[in-house]
Short mmCIF file of C-alpha atoms in Angstrom, two decimals:
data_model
loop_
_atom_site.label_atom_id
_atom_site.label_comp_id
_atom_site.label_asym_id
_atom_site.label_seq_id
_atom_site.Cartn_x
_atom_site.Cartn_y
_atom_site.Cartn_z
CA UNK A 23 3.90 -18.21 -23.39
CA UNK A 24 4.39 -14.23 -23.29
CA UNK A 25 2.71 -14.03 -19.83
CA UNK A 26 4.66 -17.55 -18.01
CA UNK A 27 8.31 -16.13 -19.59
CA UNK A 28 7.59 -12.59 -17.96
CA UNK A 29 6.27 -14.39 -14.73
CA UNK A 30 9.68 -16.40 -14.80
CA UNK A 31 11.85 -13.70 -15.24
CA UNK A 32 10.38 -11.45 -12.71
CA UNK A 33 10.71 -14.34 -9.78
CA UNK A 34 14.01 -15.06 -10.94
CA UNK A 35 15.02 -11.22 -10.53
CA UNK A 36 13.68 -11.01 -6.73
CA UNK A 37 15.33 -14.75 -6.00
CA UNK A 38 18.58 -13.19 -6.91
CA UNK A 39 18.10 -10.32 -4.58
CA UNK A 40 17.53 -12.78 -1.77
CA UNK A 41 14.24 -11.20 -1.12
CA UNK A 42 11.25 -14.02 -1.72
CA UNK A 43 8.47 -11.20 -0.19
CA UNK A 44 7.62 -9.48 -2.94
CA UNK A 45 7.05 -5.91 -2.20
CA UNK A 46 2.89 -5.74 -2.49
CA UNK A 47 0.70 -4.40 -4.90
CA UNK A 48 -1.06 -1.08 -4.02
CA UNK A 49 -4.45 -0.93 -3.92
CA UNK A 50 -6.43 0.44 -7.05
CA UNK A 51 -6.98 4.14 -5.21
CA UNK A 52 -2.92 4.61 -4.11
CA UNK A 53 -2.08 2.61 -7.60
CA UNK A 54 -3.37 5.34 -9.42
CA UNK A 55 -1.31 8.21 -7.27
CA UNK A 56 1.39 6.58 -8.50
CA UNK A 57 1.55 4.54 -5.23
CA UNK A 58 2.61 7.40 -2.81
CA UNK A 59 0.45 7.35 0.33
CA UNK A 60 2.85 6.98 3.25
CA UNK A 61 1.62 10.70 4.38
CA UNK A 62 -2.49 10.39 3.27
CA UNK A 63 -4.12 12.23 5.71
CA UNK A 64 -7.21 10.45 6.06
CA UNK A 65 -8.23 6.44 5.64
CA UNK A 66 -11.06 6.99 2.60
CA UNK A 67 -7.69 5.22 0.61
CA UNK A 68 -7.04 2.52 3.13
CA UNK A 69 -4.56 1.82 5.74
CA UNK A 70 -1.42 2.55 4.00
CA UNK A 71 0.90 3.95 7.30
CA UNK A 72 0.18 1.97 10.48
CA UNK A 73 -0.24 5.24 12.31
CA UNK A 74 -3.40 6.17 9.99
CA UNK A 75 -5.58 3.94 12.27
CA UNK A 76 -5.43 6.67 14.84
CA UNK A 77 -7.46 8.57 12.52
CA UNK A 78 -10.58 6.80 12.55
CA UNK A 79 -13.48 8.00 14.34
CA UNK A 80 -16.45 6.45 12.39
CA UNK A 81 -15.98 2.77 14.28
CA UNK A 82 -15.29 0.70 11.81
CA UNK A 83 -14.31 0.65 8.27
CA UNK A 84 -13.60 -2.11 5.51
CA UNK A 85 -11.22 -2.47 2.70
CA UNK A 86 -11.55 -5.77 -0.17
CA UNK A 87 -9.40 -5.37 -3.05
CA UNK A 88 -7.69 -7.02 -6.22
CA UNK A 89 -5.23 -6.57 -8.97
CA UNK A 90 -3.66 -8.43 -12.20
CA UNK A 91 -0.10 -7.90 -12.48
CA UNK A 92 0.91 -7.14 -15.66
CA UNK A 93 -2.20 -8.22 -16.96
CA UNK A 94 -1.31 -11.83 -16.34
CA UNK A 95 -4.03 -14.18 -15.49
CA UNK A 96 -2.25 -16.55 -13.57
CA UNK A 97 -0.84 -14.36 -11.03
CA UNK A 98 -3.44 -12.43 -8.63
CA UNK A 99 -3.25 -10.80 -5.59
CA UNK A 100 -6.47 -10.00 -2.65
CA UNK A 101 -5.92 -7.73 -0.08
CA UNK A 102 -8.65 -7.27 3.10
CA UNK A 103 -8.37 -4.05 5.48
CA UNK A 104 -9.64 -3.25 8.55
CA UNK A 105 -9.98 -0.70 10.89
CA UNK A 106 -11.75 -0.30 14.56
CA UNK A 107 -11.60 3.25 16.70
CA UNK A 108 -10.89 2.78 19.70
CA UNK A 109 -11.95 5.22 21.13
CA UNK A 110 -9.48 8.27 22.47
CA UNK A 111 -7.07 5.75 22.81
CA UNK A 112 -6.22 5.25 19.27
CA UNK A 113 -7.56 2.76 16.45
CA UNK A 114 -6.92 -0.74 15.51
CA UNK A 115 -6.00 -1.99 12.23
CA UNK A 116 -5.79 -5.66 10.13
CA UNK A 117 -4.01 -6.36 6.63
CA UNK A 118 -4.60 -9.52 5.02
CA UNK A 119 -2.51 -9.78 2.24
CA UNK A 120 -2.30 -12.87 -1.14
CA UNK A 121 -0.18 -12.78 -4.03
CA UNK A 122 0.91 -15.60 -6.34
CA UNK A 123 0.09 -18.19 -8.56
CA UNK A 124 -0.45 -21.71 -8.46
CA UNK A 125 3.10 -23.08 -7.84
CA UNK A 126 4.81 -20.14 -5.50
CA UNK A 127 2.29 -17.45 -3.00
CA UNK A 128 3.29 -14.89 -0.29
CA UNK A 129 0.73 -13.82 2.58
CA UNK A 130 1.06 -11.64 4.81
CA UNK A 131 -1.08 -10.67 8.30
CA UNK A 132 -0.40 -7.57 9.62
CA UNK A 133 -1.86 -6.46 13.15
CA UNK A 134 -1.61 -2.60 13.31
CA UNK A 135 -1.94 0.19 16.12
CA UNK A 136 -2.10 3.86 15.83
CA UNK A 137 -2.06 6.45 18.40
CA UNK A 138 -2.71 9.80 18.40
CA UNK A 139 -0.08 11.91 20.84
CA UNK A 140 -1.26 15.07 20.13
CA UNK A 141 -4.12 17.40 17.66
CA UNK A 142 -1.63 17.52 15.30
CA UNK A 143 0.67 13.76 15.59
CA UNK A 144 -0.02 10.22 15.30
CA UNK A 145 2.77 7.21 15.99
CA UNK A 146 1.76 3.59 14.76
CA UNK A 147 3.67 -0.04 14.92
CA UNK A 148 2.37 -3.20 13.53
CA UNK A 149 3.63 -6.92 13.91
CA UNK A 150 3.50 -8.81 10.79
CA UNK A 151 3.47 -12.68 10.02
CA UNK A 152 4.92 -13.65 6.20
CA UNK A 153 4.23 -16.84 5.01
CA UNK A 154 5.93 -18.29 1.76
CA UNK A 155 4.83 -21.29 -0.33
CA UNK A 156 6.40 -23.33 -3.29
CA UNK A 157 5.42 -26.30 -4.59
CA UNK A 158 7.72 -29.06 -4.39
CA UNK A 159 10.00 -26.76 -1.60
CA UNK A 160 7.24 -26.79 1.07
CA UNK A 161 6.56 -23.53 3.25
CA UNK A 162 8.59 -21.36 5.57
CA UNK A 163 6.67 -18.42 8.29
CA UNK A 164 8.78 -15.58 9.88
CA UNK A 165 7.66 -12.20 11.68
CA UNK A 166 9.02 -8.74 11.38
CA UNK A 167 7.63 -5.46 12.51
CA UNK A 168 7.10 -1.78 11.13
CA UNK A 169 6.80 1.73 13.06
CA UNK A 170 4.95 5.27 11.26
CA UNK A 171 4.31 8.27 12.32
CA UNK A 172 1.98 10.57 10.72
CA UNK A 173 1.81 14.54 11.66
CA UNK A 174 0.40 17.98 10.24
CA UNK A 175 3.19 20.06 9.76
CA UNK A 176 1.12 23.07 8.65
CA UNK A 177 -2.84 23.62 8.30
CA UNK A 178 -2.44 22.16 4.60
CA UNK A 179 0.79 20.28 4.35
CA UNK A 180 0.83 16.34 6.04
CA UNK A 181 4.14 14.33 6.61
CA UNK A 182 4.32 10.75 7.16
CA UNK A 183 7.16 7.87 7.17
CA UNK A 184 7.45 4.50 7.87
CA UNK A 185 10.21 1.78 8.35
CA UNK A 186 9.34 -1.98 7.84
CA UNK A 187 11.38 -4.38 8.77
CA UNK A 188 14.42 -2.33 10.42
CA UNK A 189 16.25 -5.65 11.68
CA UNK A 190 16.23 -7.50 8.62
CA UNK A 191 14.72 -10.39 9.84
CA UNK A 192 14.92 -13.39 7.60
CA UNK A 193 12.73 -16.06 5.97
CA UNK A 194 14.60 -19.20 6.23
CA UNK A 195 18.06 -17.98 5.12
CA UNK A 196 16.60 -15.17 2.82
CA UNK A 197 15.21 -11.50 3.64
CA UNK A 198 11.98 -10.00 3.55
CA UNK A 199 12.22 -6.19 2.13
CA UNK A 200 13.59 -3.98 4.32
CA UNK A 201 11.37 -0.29 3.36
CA UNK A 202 12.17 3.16 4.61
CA UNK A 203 9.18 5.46 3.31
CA UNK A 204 9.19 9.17 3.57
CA UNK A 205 6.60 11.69 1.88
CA UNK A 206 4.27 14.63 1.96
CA UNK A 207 0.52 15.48 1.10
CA UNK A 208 -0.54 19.08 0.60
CA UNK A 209 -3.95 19.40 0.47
CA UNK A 210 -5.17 22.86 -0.05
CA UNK A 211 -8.73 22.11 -0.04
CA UNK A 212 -11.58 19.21 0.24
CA UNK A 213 -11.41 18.89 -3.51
CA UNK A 214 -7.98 18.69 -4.11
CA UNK A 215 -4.63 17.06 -2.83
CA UNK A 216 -0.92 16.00 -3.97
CA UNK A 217 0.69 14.08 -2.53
CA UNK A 218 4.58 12.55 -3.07
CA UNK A 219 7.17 10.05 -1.60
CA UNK A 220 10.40 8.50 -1.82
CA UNK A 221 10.91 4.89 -0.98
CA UNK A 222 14.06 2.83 -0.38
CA UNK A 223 15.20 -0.89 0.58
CA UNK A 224 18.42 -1.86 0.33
CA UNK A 225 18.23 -3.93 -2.72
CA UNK A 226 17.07 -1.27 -4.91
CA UNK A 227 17.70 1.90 -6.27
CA UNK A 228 15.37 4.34 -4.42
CA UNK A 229 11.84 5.19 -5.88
CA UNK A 230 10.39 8.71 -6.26
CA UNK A 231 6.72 8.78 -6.19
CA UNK A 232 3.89 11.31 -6.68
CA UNK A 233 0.44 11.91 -7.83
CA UNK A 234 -2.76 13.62 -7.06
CA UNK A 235 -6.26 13.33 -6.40
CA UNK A 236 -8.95 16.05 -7.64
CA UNK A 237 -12.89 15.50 -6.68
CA UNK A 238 -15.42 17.60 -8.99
CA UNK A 239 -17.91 15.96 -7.02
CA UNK A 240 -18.56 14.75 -3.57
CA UNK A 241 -19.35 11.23 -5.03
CA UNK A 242 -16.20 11.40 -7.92
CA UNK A 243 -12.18 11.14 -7.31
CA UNK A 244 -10.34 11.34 -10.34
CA UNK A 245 -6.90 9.86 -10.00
CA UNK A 246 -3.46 9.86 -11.24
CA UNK A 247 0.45 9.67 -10.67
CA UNK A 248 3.43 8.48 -11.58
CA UNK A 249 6.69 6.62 -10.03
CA UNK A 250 10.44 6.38 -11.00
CA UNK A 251 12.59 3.75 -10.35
CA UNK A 252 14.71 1.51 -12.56
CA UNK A 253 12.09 2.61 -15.35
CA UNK A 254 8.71 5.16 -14.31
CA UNK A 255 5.44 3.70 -14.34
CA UNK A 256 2.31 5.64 -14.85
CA UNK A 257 -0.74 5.64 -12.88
CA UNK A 258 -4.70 6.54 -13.13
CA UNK A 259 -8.06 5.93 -11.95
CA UNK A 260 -11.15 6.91 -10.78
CA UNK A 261 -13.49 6.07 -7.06
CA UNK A 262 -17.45 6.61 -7.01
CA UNK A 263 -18.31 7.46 -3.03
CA UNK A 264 -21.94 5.90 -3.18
CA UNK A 265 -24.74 5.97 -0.49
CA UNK A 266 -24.59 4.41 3.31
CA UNK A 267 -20.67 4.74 3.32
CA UNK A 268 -19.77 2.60 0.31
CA UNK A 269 -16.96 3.20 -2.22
CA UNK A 270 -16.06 1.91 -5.86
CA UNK A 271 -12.58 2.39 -6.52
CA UNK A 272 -10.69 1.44 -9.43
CA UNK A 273 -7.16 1.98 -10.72
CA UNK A 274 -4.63 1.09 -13.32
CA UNK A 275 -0.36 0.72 -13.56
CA UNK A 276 1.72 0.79 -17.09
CA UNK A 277 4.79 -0.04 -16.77
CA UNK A 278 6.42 0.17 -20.11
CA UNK A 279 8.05 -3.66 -20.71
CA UNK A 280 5.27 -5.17 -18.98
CA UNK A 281 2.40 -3.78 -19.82
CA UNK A 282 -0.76 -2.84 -17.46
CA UNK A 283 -1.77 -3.62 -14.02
CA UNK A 284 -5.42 -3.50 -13.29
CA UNK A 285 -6.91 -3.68 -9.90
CA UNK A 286 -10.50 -2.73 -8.09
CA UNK A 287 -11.40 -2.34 -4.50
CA UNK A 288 -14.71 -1.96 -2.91
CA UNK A 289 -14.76 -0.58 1.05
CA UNK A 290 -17.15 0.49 3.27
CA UNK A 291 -17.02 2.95 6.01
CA UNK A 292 -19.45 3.98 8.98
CA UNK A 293 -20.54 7.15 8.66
#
């Protein structure tokens, strides 16, 4: 009863809005770092910032992941990455993206390029496809579009932003979420990085996120952040880096009304 009167009340918050695409989940690495990623200077955390895929030069690299919202059974989310090099040209990226539960979902398909201008600057786009279900109400598709760029601003600081949906385009007469991200990594070392970001739609008061991630051992991340917002949410976690390019990661959001958020993700990269 606990679990289907949160449930409620959250969908009835983002209805009121007039936003039905729920802003996604992170995956269990950036959920951890307190979700900021928008300026991560390499892909071993996913494709987070459409102009990332210009940094792949291993080929080809895989991302499967899940969380639990709140710890509530009958809502999940799956996410699949991809990523293809391209060569000098840039790299190629896919986001397949579920979240609901059995009467209301949200998909999204994102197709994403990034380019690499210079040593030193990347610029990335993607064209997305949201898809909305509801029993009883039927379904309703619409398309919107992102841009990112990505650039080292010194030998250890990274900057990176990203705007999703600048022209508001709408889903039936309501609005996807419009996102402006901005943020920073400094990473002094192989071992060590922080990174932080502020994100802000026009629905919502602006969020202020940070966290870092330390590795003691080439096969061991330890992970953990925080993020503000209408209340601040806490993040940790941990990643194994295993043999033949294979990674465990796993990762875990309290928010302090609804409780815990658990996800996993498994990827694999070419080495």
């Amino acid at each position: 009863m606990r679990s289907t009167l949160l449930l409620c009340c959250f969908l009835t918050v983002v209805s009121a809005e007039a936003q039905v695409f729920m802003r996604p989940f992170d995956n269990a690495a950036v959920l951890a770092m307190g979700g900021a990623s928008v300026a991560l200077p390499s892909l071993s955390n996913g494709l987070n910032n459409d102009a990332q895929a210009g940094l792949s030069k291993s080929g080809l690299g895989v991302w499967a992941g899940s969380a639990i919202p709140y710890g509530i059974s009958g809502w999940q989310t799956a996410q699949i990455q991809a990523v293809v090099d391209l060569g000098r040209s840039g790299g190629l990226g896919i986001d397949l993206l579920h979240s609901g539960t059995s009467s209301y979902g949200e998909q999204r398909y994102r197709l994403a390029y990034g380019r690499r201008l210079g040593e030193k600057l990347f610029l990335g786009g993607s064209a997305d496809v949201l898809r909305v279900t509801a029993q009883e109400y039927g379904s309703v598709t619409s398309a919107t579009f992102s841009v990112s760029i990505l650039a080292q601003a010194l030998p250890k600081i990274w900057l990176g932003a990203k705007l999703q949906n600048p022209f508001q385009q709408k889903i039936d007469d309501d609005i996807p979420v419009s996102l402006f991200r901005i943020g920073g990594v400094w990473k002094p070392s192989d071992m060590f990085l922080f990174t932080f970001e502020t994100e802000k739609d026009l629905e919502r008061k602006a969020q202020i996120k940070g966290g870092f991630e330390y590795r003691p051992h080439r096969l061991l991340a330890v992970r953990a952040g925080m993020r503000t917002g209408s209340v601040a949410r806490i993040g940790f976690g941990a990643g194994l880096r295993l043999k033949n390019g294979l990674a465990l990661d796993a990762g875990t959001e309290w928010h302090p009304s609804l409780g815990l958020t658990p996800a996993a993700m498994i990827s694999w990269r070419k080495e």
